[in-house]
PDB file of C-alpha atoms in Angstrom:
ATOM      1  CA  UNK A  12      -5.167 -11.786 -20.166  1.00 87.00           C
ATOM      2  CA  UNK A  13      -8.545 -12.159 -18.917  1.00 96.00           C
ATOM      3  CA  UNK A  14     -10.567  -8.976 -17.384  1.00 97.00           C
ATOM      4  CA  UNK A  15      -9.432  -9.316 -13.350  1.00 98.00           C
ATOM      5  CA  UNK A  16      -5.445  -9.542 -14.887  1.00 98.00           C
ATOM      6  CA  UNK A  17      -6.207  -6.751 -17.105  1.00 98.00           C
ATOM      7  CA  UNK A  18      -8.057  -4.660 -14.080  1.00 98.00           C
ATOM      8  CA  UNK A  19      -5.018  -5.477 -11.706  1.00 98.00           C
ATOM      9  CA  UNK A  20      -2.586  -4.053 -14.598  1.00 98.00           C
ATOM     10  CA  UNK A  21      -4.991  -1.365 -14.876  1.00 98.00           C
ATOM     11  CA  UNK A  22      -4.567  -0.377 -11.103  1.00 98.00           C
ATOM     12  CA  UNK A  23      -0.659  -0.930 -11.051  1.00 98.00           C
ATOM     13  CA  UNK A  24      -0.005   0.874 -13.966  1.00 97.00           C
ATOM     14  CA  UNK A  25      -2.121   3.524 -12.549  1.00 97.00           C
ATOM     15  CA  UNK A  26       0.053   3.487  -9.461  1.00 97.00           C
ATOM     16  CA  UNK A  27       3.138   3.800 -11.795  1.00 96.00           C
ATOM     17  CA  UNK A  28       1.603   6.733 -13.679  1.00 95.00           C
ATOM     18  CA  UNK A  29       1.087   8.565 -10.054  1.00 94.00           C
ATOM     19  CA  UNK A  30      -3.122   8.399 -11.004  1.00 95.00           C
ATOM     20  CA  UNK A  31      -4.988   7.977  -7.718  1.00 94.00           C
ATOM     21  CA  UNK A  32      -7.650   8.660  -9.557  1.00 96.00           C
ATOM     22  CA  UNK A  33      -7.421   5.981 -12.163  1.00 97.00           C
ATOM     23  CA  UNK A  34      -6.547   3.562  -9.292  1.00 97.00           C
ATOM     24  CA  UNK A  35      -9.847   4.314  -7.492  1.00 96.00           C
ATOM     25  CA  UNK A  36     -12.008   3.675 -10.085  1.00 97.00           C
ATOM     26  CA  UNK A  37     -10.363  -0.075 -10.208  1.00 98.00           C
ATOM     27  CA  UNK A  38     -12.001  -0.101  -6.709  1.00 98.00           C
ATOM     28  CA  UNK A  39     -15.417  -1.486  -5.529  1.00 97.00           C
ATOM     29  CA  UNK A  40     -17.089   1.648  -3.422  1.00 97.00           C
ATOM     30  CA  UNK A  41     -17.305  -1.237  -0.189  1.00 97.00           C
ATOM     31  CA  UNK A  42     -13.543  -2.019  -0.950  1.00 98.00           C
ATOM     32  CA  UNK A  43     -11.290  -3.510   1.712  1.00 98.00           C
ATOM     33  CA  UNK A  44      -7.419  -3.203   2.111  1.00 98.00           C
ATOM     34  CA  UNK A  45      -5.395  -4.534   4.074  1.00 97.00           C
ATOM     35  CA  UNK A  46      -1.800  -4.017   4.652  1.00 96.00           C
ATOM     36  CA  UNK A  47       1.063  -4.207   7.999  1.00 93.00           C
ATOM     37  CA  UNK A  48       1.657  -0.255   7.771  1.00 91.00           C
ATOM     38  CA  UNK A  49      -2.350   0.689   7.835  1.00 94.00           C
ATOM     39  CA  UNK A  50      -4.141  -2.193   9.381  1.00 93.00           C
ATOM     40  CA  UNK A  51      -7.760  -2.221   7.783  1.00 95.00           C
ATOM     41  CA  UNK A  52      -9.231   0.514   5.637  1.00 96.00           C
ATOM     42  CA  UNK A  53     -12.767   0.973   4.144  1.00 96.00           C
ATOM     43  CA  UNK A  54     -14.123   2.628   1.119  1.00 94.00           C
ATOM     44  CA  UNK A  55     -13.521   6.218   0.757  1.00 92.00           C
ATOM     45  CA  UNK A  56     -10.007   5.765   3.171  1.00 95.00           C
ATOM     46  CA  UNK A  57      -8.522   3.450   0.858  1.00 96.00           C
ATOM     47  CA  UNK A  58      -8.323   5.753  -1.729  1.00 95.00           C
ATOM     48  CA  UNK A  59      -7.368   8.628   0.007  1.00 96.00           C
ATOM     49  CA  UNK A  60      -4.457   6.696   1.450  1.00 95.00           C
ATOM     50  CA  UNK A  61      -3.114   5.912  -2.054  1.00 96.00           C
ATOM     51  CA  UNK A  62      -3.452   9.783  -3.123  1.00 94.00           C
ATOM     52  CA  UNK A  63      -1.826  10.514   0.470  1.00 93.00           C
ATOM     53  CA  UNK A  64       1.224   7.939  -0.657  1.00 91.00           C
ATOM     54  CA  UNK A  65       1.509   8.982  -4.173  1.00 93.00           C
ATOM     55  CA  UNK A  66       1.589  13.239  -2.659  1.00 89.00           C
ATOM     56  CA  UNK A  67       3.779  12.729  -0.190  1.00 86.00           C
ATOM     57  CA  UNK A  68       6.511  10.906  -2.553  1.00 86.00           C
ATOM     58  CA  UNK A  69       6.753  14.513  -4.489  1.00 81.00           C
ATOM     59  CA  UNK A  70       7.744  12.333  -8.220  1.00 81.00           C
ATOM     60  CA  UNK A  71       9.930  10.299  -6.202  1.00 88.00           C
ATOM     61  CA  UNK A  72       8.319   7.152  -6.434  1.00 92.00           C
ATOM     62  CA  UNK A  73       9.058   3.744  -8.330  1.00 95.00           C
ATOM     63  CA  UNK A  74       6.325   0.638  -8.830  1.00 96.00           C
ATOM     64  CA  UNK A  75       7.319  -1.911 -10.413  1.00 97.00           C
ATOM     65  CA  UNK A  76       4.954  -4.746 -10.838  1.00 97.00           C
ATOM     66  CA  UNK A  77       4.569  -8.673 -12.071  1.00 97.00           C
ATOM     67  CA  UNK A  78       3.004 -12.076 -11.765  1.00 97.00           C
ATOM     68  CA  UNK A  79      -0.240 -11.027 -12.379  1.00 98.00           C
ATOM     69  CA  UNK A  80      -2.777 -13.869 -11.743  1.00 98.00           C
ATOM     70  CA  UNK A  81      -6.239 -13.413 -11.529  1.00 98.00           C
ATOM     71  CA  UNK A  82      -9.802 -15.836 -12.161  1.00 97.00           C
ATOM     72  CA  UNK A  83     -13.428 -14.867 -12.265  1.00 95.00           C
ATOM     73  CA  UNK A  84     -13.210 -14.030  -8.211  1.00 96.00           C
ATOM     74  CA  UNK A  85      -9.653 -13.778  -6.799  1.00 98.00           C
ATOM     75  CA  UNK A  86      -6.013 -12.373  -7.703  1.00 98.00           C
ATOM     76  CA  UNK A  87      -2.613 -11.915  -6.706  1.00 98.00           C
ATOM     77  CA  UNK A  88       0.520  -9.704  -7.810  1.00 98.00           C
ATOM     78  CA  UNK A  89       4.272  -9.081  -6.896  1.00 98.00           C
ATOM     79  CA  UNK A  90       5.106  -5.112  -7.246  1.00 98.00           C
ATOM     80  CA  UNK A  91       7.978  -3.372  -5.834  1.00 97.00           C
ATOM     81  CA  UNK A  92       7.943   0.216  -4.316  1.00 96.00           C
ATOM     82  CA  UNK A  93      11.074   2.477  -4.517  1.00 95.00           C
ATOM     83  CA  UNK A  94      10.899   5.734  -2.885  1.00 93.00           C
ATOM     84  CA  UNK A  95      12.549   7.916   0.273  1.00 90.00           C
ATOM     85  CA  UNK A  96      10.593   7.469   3.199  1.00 87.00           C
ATOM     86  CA  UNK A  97       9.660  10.383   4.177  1.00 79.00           C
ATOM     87  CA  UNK A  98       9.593  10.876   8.032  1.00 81.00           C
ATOM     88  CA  UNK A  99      13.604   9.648   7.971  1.00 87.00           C
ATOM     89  CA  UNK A 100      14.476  10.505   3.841  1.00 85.00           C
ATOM     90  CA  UNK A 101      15.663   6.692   3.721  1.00 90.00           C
ATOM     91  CA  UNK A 102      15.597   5.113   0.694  1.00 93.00           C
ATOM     92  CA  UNK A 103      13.188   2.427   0.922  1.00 93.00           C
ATOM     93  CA  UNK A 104      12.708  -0.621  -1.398  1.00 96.00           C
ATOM     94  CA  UNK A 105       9.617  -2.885  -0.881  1.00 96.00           C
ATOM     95  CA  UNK A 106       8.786  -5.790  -2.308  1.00 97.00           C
ATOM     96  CA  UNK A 107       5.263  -6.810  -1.299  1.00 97.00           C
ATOM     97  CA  UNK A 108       2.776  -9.768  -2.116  1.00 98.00           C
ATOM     98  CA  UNK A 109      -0.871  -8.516  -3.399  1.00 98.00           C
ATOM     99  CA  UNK A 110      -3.730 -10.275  -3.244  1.00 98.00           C
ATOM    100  CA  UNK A 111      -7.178  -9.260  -4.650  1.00 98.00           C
ATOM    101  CA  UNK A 112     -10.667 -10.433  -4.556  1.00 98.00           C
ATOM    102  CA  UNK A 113     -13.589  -8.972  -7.022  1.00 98.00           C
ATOM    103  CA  UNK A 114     -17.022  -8.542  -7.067  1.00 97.00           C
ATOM    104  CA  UNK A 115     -19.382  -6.345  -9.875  1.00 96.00           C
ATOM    105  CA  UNK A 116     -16.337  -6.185 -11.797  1.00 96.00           C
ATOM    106  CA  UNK A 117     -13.849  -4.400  -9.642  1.00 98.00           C
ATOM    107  CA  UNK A 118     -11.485  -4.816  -7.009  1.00 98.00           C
ATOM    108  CA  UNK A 119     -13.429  -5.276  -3.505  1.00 98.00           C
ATOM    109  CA  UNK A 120     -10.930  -6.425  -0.829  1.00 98.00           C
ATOM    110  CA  UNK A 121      -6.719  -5.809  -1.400  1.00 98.00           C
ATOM    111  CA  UNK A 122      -4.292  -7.430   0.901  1.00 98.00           C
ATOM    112  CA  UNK A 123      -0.779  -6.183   0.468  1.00 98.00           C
ATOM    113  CA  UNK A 124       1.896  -8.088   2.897  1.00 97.00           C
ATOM    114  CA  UNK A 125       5.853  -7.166   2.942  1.00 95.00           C
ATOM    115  CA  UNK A 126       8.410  -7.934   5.683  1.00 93.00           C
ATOM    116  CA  UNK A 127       7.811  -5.538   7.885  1.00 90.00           C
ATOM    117  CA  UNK A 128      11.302  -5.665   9.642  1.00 91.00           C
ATOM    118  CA  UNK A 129      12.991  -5.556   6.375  1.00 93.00           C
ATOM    119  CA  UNK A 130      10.808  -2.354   5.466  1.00 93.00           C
ATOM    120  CA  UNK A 131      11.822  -1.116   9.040  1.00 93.00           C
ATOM    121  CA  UNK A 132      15.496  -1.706   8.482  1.00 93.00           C
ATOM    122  CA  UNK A 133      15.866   0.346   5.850  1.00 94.00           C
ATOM    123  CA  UNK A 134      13.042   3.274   6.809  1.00 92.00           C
ATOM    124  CA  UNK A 135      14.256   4.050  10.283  1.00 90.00           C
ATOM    125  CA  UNK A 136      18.138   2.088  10.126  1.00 87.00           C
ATOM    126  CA  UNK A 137      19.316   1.234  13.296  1.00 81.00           C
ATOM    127  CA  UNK A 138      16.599   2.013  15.117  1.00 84.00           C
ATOM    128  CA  UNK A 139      14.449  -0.280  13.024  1.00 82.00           C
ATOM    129  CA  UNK A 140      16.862  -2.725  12.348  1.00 79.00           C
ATOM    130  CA  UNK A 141      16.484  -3.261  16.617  1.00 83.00           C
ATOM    131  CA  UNK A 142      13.030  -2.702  17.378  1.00 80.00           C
ATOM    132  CA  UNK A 143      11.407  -3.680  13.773  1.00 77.00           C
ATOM    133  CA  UNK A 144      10.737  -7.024  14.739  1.00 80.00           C
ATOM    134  CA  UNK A 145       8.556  -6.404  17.724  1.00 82.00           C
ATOM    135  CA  UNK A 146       5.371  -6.196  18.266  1.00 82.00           C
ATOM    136  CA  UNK A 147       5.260  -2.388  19.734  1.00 78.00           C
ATOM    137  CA  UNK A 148       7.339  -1.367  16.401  1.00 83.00           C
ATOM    138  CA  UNK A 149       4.704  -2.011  14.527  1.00 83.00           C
ATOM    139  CA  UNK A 150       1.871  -1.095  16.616  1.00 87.00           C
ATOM    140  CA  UNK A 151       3.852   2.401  16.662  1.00 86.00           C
ATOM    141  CA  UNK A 152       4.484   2.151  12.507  1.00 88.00           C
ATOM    142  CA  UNK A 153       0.577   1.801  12.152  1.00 87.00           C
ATOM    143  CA  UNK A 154      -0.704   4.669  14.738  1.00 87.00           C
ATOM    144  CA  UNK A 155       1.475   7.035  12.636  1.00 88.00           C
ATOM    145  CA  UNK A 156       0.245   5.674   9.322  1.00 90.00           C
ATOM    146  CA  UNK A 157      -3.017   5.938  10.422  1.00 91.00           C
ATOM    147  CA  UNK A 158      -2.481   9.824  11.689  1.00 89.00           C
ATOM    148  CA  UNK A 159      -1.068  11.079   9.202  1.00 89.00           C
ATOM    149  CA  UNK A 160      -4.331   9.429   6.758  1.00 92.00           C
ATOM    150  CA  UNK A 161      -6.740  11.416   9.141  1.00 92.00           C
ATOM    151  CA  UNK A 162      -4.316  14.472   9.035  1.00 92.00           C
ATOM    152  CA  UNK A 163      -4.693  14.050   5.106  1.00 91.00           C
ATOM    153  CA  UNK A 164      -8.377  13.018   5.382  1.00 88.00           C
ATOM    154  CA  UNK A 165      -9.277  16.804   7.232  1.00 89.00           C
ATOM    155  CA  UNK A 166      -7.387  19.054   4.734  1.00 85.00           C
ATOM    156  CA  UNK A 167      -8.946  17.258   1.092  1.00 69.00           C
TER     157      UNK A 167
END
């Protein structure tokens, strides 16, 4: 395992251990993630949206990771989060595609994808299950996500 697979295990494991804090520091300070639910976040939001996550599952959440790959300047992973989501209580189970690049030694821009329809489907049923495919589903999926990060933002 070479330093970028062992940081990526670092983070995930992290994740698994509910440590925002350890997954930070695997984090560049100009870090840049990516994902369907959030859109873009910089620096200091990427971070709080993990401790936001990790709060807000209240021990109720499962990572499992694998197919850790990384060289001297990009990465990828497979991990899978189980939890209730918690605007419906739905149990959710999302597989999701990682992929990292690195700079100074830590993690400086994270791209998560998943199928957002099929993470709809099962976080809002039959609501999401019809409108999870479109366009204004998701646009809706990422103003909340991005609220309730501000919200979070104001009170730590």
């Amino acid at each position: 395992m070479n330093a970028n697979e062992a940081l990526i295990t670092k983070f995930y494991t992290a994740f698994a251990n509910a440590d925002a804090q350890t997954m930070s520091e695997c984090y560049h300070p100009k870090i840049h993630f990516i994902d369907p639910a959030f859109g873009l976040l910089k620096e200091d939001q990427v971070s709080k949206m993990w401790q936001m996550l990790i709060l807000k599952s209240k021990g109720n959440l499962k990572i499992e990771f694998s197919e850790i790959k990384a060289d001297d300047f990009s990465g990828s992973a497979k991990w899978v989060a189980t939890y209730n989501f918690s605007k419906t209580n739905r149990k959710v189970i999302n597989r999701i595609s990682a992929e990292f690049a690195f700079q100074d030694g830590l993690i400086i821009k994270h791209t998560d994808s998943f199928d957002v329809w099929k993470w709809s489907k099962q976080a809002f049923g039959p609501t999401g299950y019809l409108l999870g495919w479109t366009g204004f589903f998701h646009k809706k999926i990422q103003e909340q996500a991005l609220l309730s990060l501000r919200k979070f933002q104001e009170t730590k």
